[in-house]
Short mmCIF file of C-alpha atoms in Angstrom, two decimals:
data_model
loop_
_atom_site.label_atom_id
_atom_site.label_comp_id
_atom_site.label_asym_id
_atom_site.label_seq_id
_atom_site.Cartn_x
_atom_site.Cartn_y
_atom_site.Cartn_z
CA UNK E 1 0.00 0.00 0.00
CA UNK E 2 1.26 3.44 -0.91
CA UNK E 3 0.41 6.81 0.53
CA UNK E 4 0.85 6.10 4.23
CA UNK E 5 3.89 5.27 6.31
CA UNK E 6 2.17 3.40 9.13
CA UNK E 7 -1.35 2.45 10.22
CA UNK E 8 -3.02 0.00 12.56
CA UNK E 9 -6.23 -2.04 12.35
CA UNK E 10 -7.67 -3.40 15.60
CA UNK E 11 -10.21 -6.21 15.43
CA UNK E 12 -12.62 -7.15 18.19
CA UNK E 13 -15.04 -9.97 17.50
CA UNK E 14 -17.87 -12.25 18.61
CA UNK E 15 -16.83 -15.82 19.29
CA UNK E 16 -17.62 -17.93 16.23
CA UNK E 17 -17.75 -14.97 13.85
CA UNK E 18 -14.40 -16.18 12.39
CA UNK E 19 -12.68 -12.92 13.27
CA UNK E 20 -9.30 -14.62 13.53
CA UNK E 21 -9.20 -16.13 10.00
CA UNK E 22 -10.64 -12.88 8.65
CA UNK E 23 -7.84 -10.92 10.33
CA UNK E 24 -5.25 -13.37 8.98
CA UNK E 25 -6.62 -13.07 5.45
CA UNK E 26 -6.79 -9.28 5.76
CA UNK E 27 -3.11 -9.21 6.67
CA UNK E 28 -2.35 -11.13 3.48
CA UNK E 29 -4.42 -8.77 1.34
CA UNK E 30 -2.77 -5.69 2.86
CA UNK E 31 0.66 -7.31 3.15
CA UNK E 32 1.10 -6.24 6.76
CA UNK E 33 1.78 -8.09 10.03
CA UNK E 34 -0.98 -9.79 12.01
CA UNK E 35 -0.80 -10.33 15.78
CA UNK E 36 -3.11 -12.42 17.93
CA UNK E 37 -1.70 -15.31 19.94
CA UNK E 38 1.73 -13.74 19.39
CA UNK E 39 0.74 -11.18 22.04
CA UNK E 40 0.05 -13.94 24.56
CA UNK E 41 3.35 -15.65 23.74
CA UNK E 42 5.28 -12.37 24.08
CA UNK E 43 3.54 -11.70 27.42
CA UNK E 44 4.43 -15.20 28.60
CA UNK E 45 8.07 -14.65 27.70
CA UNK E 46 8.29 -11.21 29.34
CA UNK E 47 6.59 -12.31 32.55
CA UNK E 48 8.14 -15.76 32.77
CA UNK E 49 4.72 -17.43 32.91
CA UNK E 50 3.32 -20.33 30.89
CA UNK E 51 1.08 -19.35 27.97
CA UNK E 52 -1.77 -21.30 29.59
CA UNK E 53 -1.63 -19.08 32.70
CA UNK E 54 -1.77 -15.89 30.60
CA UNK E 55 -4.77 -17.22 28.66
CA UNK E 56 -6.56 -18.25 31.87
CA UNK E 57 -6.04 -14.85 33.46
CA UNK E 58 -7.42 -13.10 30.37
CA UNK E 59 -10.68 -14.97 30.89
CA UNK E 60 -11.07 -14.04 34.56
CA UNK E 61 -12.38 -10.49 34.18
CA UNK E 62 -15.82 -11.64 35.24
CA UNK E 63 -18.36 -10.53 37.82
CA UNK E 64 -18.24 -14.04 39.29
CA UNK E 65 -14.49 -13.79 39.80
CA UNK E 66 -14.81 -10.37 41.46
CA UNK E 67 -17.59 -11.66 43.72
CA UNK E 68 -15.36 -14.51 44.86
CA UNK E 69 -12.48 -12.15 45.66
CA UNK E 70 -14.01 -8.71 46.39
CA UNK E 71 -10.91 -7.35 48.16
CA UNK E 72 -8.45 -8.41 45.48
CA UNK E 73 -6.09 -11.34 45.37
CA UNK E 74 -2.71 -12.20 44.00
CA UNK E 75 -4.50 -13.53 40.93
CA UNK E 76 -6.33 -10.25 40.32
CA UNK E 77 -3.10 -8.33 40.78
CA UNK E 78 -1.43 -10.72 38.37
CA UNK E 79 -4.22 -10.12 35.85
CA UNK E 80 -3.56 -6.38 36.10
CA UNK E 81 0.17 -6.95 35.53
CA UNK E 82 -0.64 -9.11 32.52
CA UNK E 83 -2.86 -6.38 31.08
CA UNK E 84 -0.13 -3.76 31.57
CA UNK E 85 2.45 -6.02 29.94
CA UNK E 86 0.13 -6.67 26.98
CA UNK E 87 -0.57 -2.95 26.74
CA UNK E 88 3.17 -2.26 26.43
CA UNK E 89 3.54 -5.01 23.82
CA UNK E 90 0.57 -3.78 21.77
CA UNK E 91 1.80 -0.19 21.88
CA UNK E 92 5.25 -1.36 20.79
CA UNK E 93 3.86 -3.37 17.89
CA UNK E 94 1.81 -0.40 16.72
CA UNK E 95 4.88 1.83 16.84
CA UNK E 96 7.00 -0.69 14.93
CA UNK E 97 4.96 -0.71 11.73
CA UNK E 98 1.60 -1.24 10.05
CA UNK E 99 -0.23 -4.20 11.55
CA UNK E 100 -3.49 -5.87 12.53
CA UNK E 101 -4.07 -6.49 16.23
CA UNK E 102 -6.77 -8.92 17.37
CA UNK E 103 -8.53 -8.58 20.72
CA UNK E 104 -6.95 -7.82 24.11
CA UNK E 105 -8.44 -4.32 24.31
CA UNK E 106 -6.20 -3.12 21.47
CA UNK E 107 -8.98 -0.75 20.38
CA UNK E 108 -8.91 0.91 23.81
CA UNK E 109 -5.13 0.83 24.18
CA UNK E 110 -4.70 2.49 20.76
CA UNK E 111 -7.74 4.78 21.00
CA UNK E 112 -5.50 7.85 20.66
CA UNK E 113 -3.51 6.41 17.75
CA UNK E 114 -3.93 8.79 14.83
CA UNK E 115 -3.74 6.27 12.00
CA UNK E 116 -5.92 3.52 13.45
CA UNK E 117 -9.12 1.84 12.32
CA UNK E 118 -11.13 -0.03 14.96
CA UNK E 119 -13.28 -2.87 13.61
CA UNK E 120 -15.89 -5.09 15.26
CA UNK E 121 -16.78 -8.40 13.57
CA UNK E 122 -20.03 -10.05 14.52
CA UNK E 123 -22.51 -12.55 13.11
CA UNK E 124 -26.01 -13.83 13.99
CA UNK E 125 -26.04 -16.61 16.60
CA UNK E 126 -27.16 -19.30 14.12
CA UNK E 127 -24.21 -18.53 11.83
CA UNK E 128 -21.76 -18.51 14.71
CA UNK E 129 -23.16 -21.83 15.89
CA UNK E 130 -22.78 -23.31 12.39
CA UNK E 131 -19.21 -21.95 12.21
CA UNK E 132 -18.40 -23.63 15.51
CA UNK E 133 -19.74 -26.95 14.24
CA UNK E 134 -18.38 -26.88 10.70
CA UNK E 135 -15.26 -24.69 10.75
CA UNK E 136 -14.07 -25.06 14.34
CA UNK E 137 -15.25 -28.71 14.46
CA UNK E 138 -16.97 -28.51 17.84
CA UNK E 139 -19.69 -30.74 19.23
CA UNK E 140 -23.14 -29.08 19.52
CA UNK E 141 -23.05 -28.82 23.33
CA UNK E 142 -19.49 -27.47 23.19
CA UNK E 143 -20.43 -24.84 20.58
CA UNK E 144 -23.29 -23.49 22.69
CA UNK E 145 -21.19 -23.43 25.83
CA UNK E 146 -18.22 -21.73 24.17
CA UNK E 147 -20.26 -19.03 22.44
CA UNK E 148 -21.82 -18.06 25.75
CA UNK E 149 -18.71 -18.43 27.91
CA UNK E 150 -16.17 -16.78 25.61
CA UNK E 151 -18.46 -13.87 24.71
CA UNK E 152 -19.12 -13.26 28.40
CA UNK E 153 -15.43 -13.53 29.36
CA UNK E 154 -14.29 -11.23 26.55
CA UNK E 155 -17.03 -8.74 27.33
CA UNK E 156 -16.21 -8.64 31.03
CA UNK E 157 -12.47 -8.38 30.39
CA UNK E 158 -13.04 -5.50 27.97
CA UNK E 159 -15.38 -3.66 30.35
CA UNK E 160 -12.96 -4.14 33.22
CA UNK E 161 -10.08 -2.40 31.46
CA UNK E 162 -11.60 -0.30 28.67
CA UNK E 163 -14.74 0.59 30.68
CA UNK E 164 -16.98 -0.04 27.69
CA UNK E 165 -18.37 -3.10 25.90
CA UNK E 166 -16.33 -4.57 23.03
CA UNK E 167 -19.26 -3.97 20.62
CA UNK E 168 -19.91 -0.36 21.68
CA UNK E 169 -20.39 1.51 18.36
CA UNK E 170 -19.13 4.74 19.94
CA UNK E 171 -15.65 3.20 19.97
CA UNK E 172 -15.71 1.51 16.57
CA UNK E 173 -15.05 2.83 13.09
CA UNK E 174 -16.64 -0.14 11.35
CA UNK E 175 -18.91 -3.00 12.46
CA UNK E 176 -19.24 -5.89 10.01
CA UNK E 177 -21.53 -8.92 9.88
CA UNK E 178 -19.20 -11.69 8.70
CA UNK E 179 -22.20 -13.92 8.05
CA UNK E 180 -23.04 -11.83 5.00
CA UNK E 181 -19.86 -12.30 2.97
CA UNK E 182 -17.91 -15.04 4.76
CA UNK E 183 -14.18 -14.98 5.53
CA UNK E 184 -12.89 -14.03 2.08
CA UNK E 185 -15.60 -11.48 1.32
CA UNK E 186 -15.35 -9.82 4.73
CA UNK E 187 -11.56 -9.64 4.49
CA UNK E 188 -11.80 -8.04 1.04
CA UNK E 189 -14.42 -5.57 2.27
CA UNK E 190 -12.20 -4.58 5.18
CA UNK E 191 -9.14 -4.30 2.94
CA UNK E 192 -11.01 -1.88 0.70
CA UNK E 193 -12.21 0.11 3.72
CA UNK E 194 -8.61 0.36 4.99
CA UNK E 195 -7.38 1.54 1.58
CA UNK E 196 -10.13 4.16 1.34
CA UNK E 197 -9.55 5.35 4.88
CA UNK E 198 -5.78 5.59 4.69
CA UNK E 199 -5.48 6.67 1.07
CA UNK E 200 -3.64 3.62 -0.21
#
């Protein structure tokens, strides 16, 4: 892409909307870096913790967890340290060069970034359920449980640190129903939106 030195696309998504493969395909179309689990791995390395611990702590920003430990615990403090470490990593990645950042409150962390586009990918429940069964190869009971549990965990985590819901349109530049065009079509739509927005 010509016309711009550096830009960032953040992607927040519903579970089962296929936001991750869309982000990966978008990075190919734009020929820029894509970061998702890389952020967890970098956090693990910096903090000297297993990747599994980082992932577990990301999912604990829930009302239930806060009710269990209302006065704070080592785990809650650890979660805050993990968020700060991820914030530093995300900021560093955005400074390094054009990239796509998936989840982990990147939209909030980079809310003041001048050349940033914040995207939310969603899909109707029935399409997300079908994606879980057919693309993610889950069992029916597992698909239902994961859609509910992961959406709730992501939402609570986002509200805890960003202070707004991940699908709040006041903090998004573009909200896309991936069920309309699928992975390839949604990625191409987003690529065109990025080019139009950043003058590429």
